[in-house]
Short mmCIF file of C-alpha atoms in Angstrom, two decimals:
data_model
loop_
_atom_site.label_atom_id
_atom_site.label_comp_id
_atom_site.label_asym_id
_atom_site.label_seq_id
_atom_site.Cartn_x
_atom_site.Cartn_y
_atom_site.Cartn_z
CA MET A 1014 163.04 56.78 182.03
CA GLU A 1015 166.63 57.35 182.31
CA PRO A 1016 168.92 55.14 179.70
CA ASP A 1017 170.18 52.11 181.14
CA PRO A 1018 174.01 52.96 182.08
CA LYS A 1019 174.78 49.15 181.24
CA ALA A 1020 173.37 49.29 178.03
CA ARG A 1021 175.95 48.69 175.14
CA ARG A 1022 176.30 51.51 173.04
CA PRO A 1023 176.82 51.26 168.95
CA THR A 1024 180.21 51.21 167.40
CA GLN A 1025 180.48 53.22 165.06
CA ALA A 1026 180.89 50.39 162.62
CA GLU A 1027 177.19 49.49 163.52
CA ARG A 1028 176.19 53.57 163.26
CA SER A 1029 177.52 53.91 159.71
CA ALA A 1030 175.95 50.41 158.61
CA GLU A 1031 172.48 51.53 160.07
CA SER A 1032 173.15 55.48 158.26
CA GLU A 1033 174.35 53.45 155.32
CA ARG A 1034 170.76 50.90 155.14
CA ARG A 1035 168.48 53.73 155.88
CA LEU A 1036 170.44 56.09 153.14
CA LEU A 1037 169.67 53.67 150.78
CA GLU A 1038 166.15 52.86 151.47
CA ALA A 1039 165.39 56.45 151.29
CA ALA A 1040 167.00 56.64 147.93
CA THR A 1041 165.60 53.09 146.31
CA GLN A 1042 161.64 55.12 147.46
CA LEU A 1043 162.78 58.37 145.93
CA VAL A 1044 164.02 56.61 142.53
CA ALA A 1045 161.35 54.39 142.98
CA GLU A 1046 158.45 57.48 143.27
CA GLN A 1047 160.35 60.25 140.90
CA GLY A 1048 162.93 58.76 139.01
CA PHE A 1049 166.95 59.30 139.24
CA SER A 1050 167.28 62.82 137.91
CA ARG A 1051 164.57 64.41 139.74
CA THR A 1052 165.99 62.65 142.74
CA THR A 1053 168.59 64.86 144.56
CA LEU A 1054 171.03 64.30 148.03
CA ALA A 1055 169.41 67.02 150.09
CA GLN A 1056 165.95 64.67 149.46
CA ILE A 1057 168.22 61.26 150.24
CA GLY A 1058 169.39 62.75 153.40
CA GLU A 1059 165.99 64.56 154.05
CA LYS A 1060 164.01 61.47 153.98
CA ALA A 1061 166.51 59.22 156.03
CA GLY A 1062 166.86 62.03 158.87
CA TYR A 1063 170.18 63.09 158.26
CA SER A 1064 172.00 65.90 156.25
CA ARG A 1065 172.93 66.19 152.96
CA GLY A 1066 176.65 66.22 154.11
CA LEU A 1067 176.71 62.73 155.06
CA VAL A 1068 174.97 61.28 151.80
CA ASN A 1069 178.30 63.21 150.44
CA GLU A 1070 180.32 61.41 152.75
CA ARG A 1071 178.92 57.89 152.51
CA PHE A 1072 178.71 57.82 148.25
CA GLY A 1073 180.53 60.94 146.96
CA SER A 1074 178.38 61.64 143.77
CA LYS A 1075 175.02 60.62 142.63
CA SER A 1076 176.86 58.29 139.89
CA ARG A 1077 178.00 56.71 143.38
CA LEU A 1078 174.69 55.77 145.02
CA ALA A 1079 173.72 54.73 141.71
CA ALA A 1080 176.14 51.88 142.05
CA ALA A 1081 175.07 50.82 145.69
CA LEU A 1082 171.84 50.82 144.68
CA ALA A 1083 172.61 48.45 141.78
CA SER A 1084 175.03 46.37 144.22
CA GLU A 1085 172.45 46.71 146.22
CA PHE A 1086 169.77 44.89 144.10
CA GLN A 1087 172.35 42.36 142.53
CA SER A 1088 173.29 41.30 145.84
CA HIS A 1089 169.57 41.00 147.45
CA PHE A 1090 168.53 39.05 144.26
CA THR A 1091 171.45 36.86 144.59
CA LEU A 1092 172.03 36.17 147.89
CA ASP A 1093 168.09 36.30 148.98
CA GLN A 1094 166.56 34.80 145.69
CA LEU A 1095 168.36 32.84 143.51
CA GLN A 1096 170.82 30.99 145.79
CA PRO A 1097 168.54 29.62 147.85
CA ALA A 1098 166.52 28.86 144.92
CA LEU A 1099 169.42 27.03 142.99
CA ALA A 1100 170.27 24.90 145.81
CA GLY A 1101 170.74 21.55 144.78
CA HIS A 1102 169.43 22.15 140.86
CA SER A 1103 171.75 22.45 138.04
CA GLY A 1104 171.57 22.50 134.10
CA LEU A 1105 167.63 23.05 132.07
CA GLU A 1106 166.08 23.86 135.84
CA ALA A 1107 168.32 25.43 137.02
CA LEU A 1108 168.03 27.83 134.64
CA ILE A 1109 163.90 27.91 134.76
CA LEU A 1110 164.27 28.89 138.62
CA THR A 1111 166.75 31.88 137.48
CA ILE A 1112 164.10 33.00 135.18
CA GLU A 1113 161.36 32.56 137.78
CA SER A 1114 163.41 33.79 140.67
CA TYR A 1115 164.28 36.93 138.56
CA LEU A 1116 160.57 37.91 138.08
CA ASP A 1117 159.81 36.78 141.44
CA PHE A 1118 162.55 39.06 143.17
CA ILE A 1119 161.06 41.87 140.89
CA VAL A 1120 157.35 41.51 142.54
CA ASP A 1121 158.29 40.87 146.13
CA GLY A 1122 160.35 43.58 146.55
CA GLU A 1123 158.52 45.84 144.35
CA LEU A 1124 160.29 48.91 145.30
CA LEU A 1125 163.85 47.90 144.82
CA GLY A 1126 163.16 46.40 141.69
CA ARG A 1127 160.99 49.78 140.20
CA ALA A 1128 164.62 51.52 141.63
CA TYR A 1129 166.37 49.67 139.69
CA TYR A 1130 164.54 49.60 136.82
CA GLU A 1131 164.26 53.53 136.67
CA LEU A 1132 168.23 53.98 136.90
CA LEU A 1133 168.75 51.37 134.39
CA GLY A 1134 166.38 53.26 131.98
CA GLU A 1135 168.04 56.74 132.71
CA SER A 1136 171.03 55.26 132.00
CA ILE A 1137 170.71 54.45 128.63
CA ALA A 1138 170.42 58.82 127.68
CA LEU A 1139 169.49 60.90 130.45
CA VAL A 1140 172.26 59.85 133.12
CA PRO A 1141 175.29 58.36 131.05
CA GLU A 1142 177.59 58.78 134.15
CA ILE A 1143 175.74 55.86 135.54
CA HIS A 1144 176.00 53.94 132.08
CA PRO A 1145 178.88 51.76 132.84
CA THR A 1146 177.08 50.38 136.13
CA PHE A 1147 174.12 48.98 134.07
CA VAL A 1148 176.65 47.58 130.98
CA GLN A 1149 178.17 45.66 133.74
CA ALA A 1150 175.27 44.82 135.29
CA ASP A 1151 173.80 43.16 132.13
CA LYS A 1152 177.04 41.30 130.98
CA THR A 1153 177.11 39.98 134.60
CA LEU A 1154 173.57 38.71 133.97
CA ARG A 1155 174.15 37.48 130.76
CA GLU A 1156 177.17 35.83 132.02
CA GLY A 1157 175.82 33.44 135.08
CA ILE A 1158 172.52 32.73 132.34
CA ALA A 1159 175.67 31.49 129.65
CA ARG A 1160 176.82 29.10 132.64
CA THR A 1161 173.78 27.48 133.62
CA VAL A 1162 172.83 26.92 129.91
CA ARG A 1163 177.03 25.27 129.61
CA SER A 1164 176.10 23.08 132.54
CA ALA A 1165 172.58 22.10 130.28
CA VAL A 1166 174.55 21.00 127.10
CA ARG A 1167 176.82 18.84 129.33
CA ALA A 1168 173.82 17.28 131.09
CA GLY A 1169 172.44 16.77 127.40
CA GLU A 1170 169.45 18.97 128.27
CA ILE A 1171 169.98 21.44 125.82
CA PRO A 1172 171.40 20.26 122.14
CA ALA A 1173 175.10 21.32 122.07
CA GLU A 1174 174.67 23.02 118.65
CA VAL A 1175 172.40 26.35 120.65
CA ALA A 1176 174.74 29.02 120.59
CA VAL A 1177 175.15 29.96 124.30
CA GLU A 1178 175.58 33.58 124.04
CA PRO A 1179 173.23 35.13 122.07
CA PHE A 1180 170.74 32.26 123.97
CA ALA A 1181 171.91 34.24 126.86
CA VAL A 1182 171.09 37.49 125.39
CA MET A 1183 167.60 36.06 124.62
CA ILE A 1184 166.38 34.62 128.17
CA VAL A 1185 167.89 38.17 129.45
CA GLY A 1186 165.35 40.05 126.91
CA LEU A 1187 162.84 37.30 127.64
CA VAL A 1188 162.83 38.28 131.71
CA ARG A 1189 163.56 42.44 131.24
CA GLY A 1190 160.88 42.62 128.78
CA VAL A 1191 158.06 40.61 131.04
CA VAL A 1192 159.51 42.37 134.21
CA LEU A 1193 159.23 45.98 131.75
CA GLN A 1194 155.56 45.20 131.02
CA TRP A 1195 154.36 44.26 134.42
CA LEU A 1196 156.07 47.31 136.15
CA LEU A 1197 153.73 49.74 133.67
CA ALA A 1198 150.75 47.91 134.81
CA PRO A 1199 150.93 45.40 137.36
CA SER A 1200 147.35 44.14 136.73
CA GLY A 1201 147.77 43.95 132.68
CA PHE A 1202 148.42 40.54 132.97
CA GLU A 1203 148.80 37.19 135.33
CA LEU A 1204 152.63 36.98 136.04
CA GLY A 1205 151.87 33.54 137.26
CA ALA A 1206 150.72 32.18 133.72
CA VAL A 1207 153.43 34.39 132.11
CA ARG A 1208 156.08 31.75 134.70
CA ARG A 1209 154.23 28.75 134.11
CA GLU A 1210 154.55 29.56 130.32
CA ILE A 1211 157.94 30.28 130.16
CA ARG A 1212 158.55 26.76 132.27
CA ALA A 1213 156.47 25.05 129.62
CA THR A 1214 157.80 26.51 126.82
CA LEU A 1215 161.24 25.67 127.80
CA GLU A 1216 160.59 21.84 128.92
CA ARG A 1217 158.72 21.52 125.70
CA ALA A 1218 161.52 22.94 123.54
CA PHE A 1219 164.12 21.07 125.09
CA GLY A 1220 162.41 17.76 125.07
CA LYS A 1221 161.62 18.05 128.84
CA GLY A 1222 157.90 17.70 128.77
CA LYS A 1223 157.28 15.04 126.16
#
């Protein structure tokens, strides 16, 4: 069957966007399966069906690729998971929904979540060139949670004497710890029960459940 001469050919921008999407998907899967240090640009290109040269052209280096993967995680979490969940909510309920959305996102997008945490772990010591990317990512997450906590304080749902920044650090530690345990052994505990207990604990702590 001959191609339809009237069929619209993809533009250069569309081809570039498609190749970048495929390269990021390949990188996500490889990093999730074998870690960042063991993943090469050549492997990513081969898995995506392109040459290593195209990977270099799109990302330039592995550290820039790590930054792109981190940005992909944050963008999907914020746009696809968090913003729809928070629509119409504020204060304490928004804080609880932020925690639940983060946990749900890791489970629903397991490969992307596992790849992100592989990168996060290796950024601490094994791959220092990607360390700043994840320092900034953690800072952004803490700041978002701190804004939500402040809205709960203004609404009178969280006491004004709560130290907002340390509280935000504690919440990030909570979600990170739960996620790490789940990634280590997804069948080791019921994540839904943990979500319910987090909600119940925060509601009890701040009077909503009394």
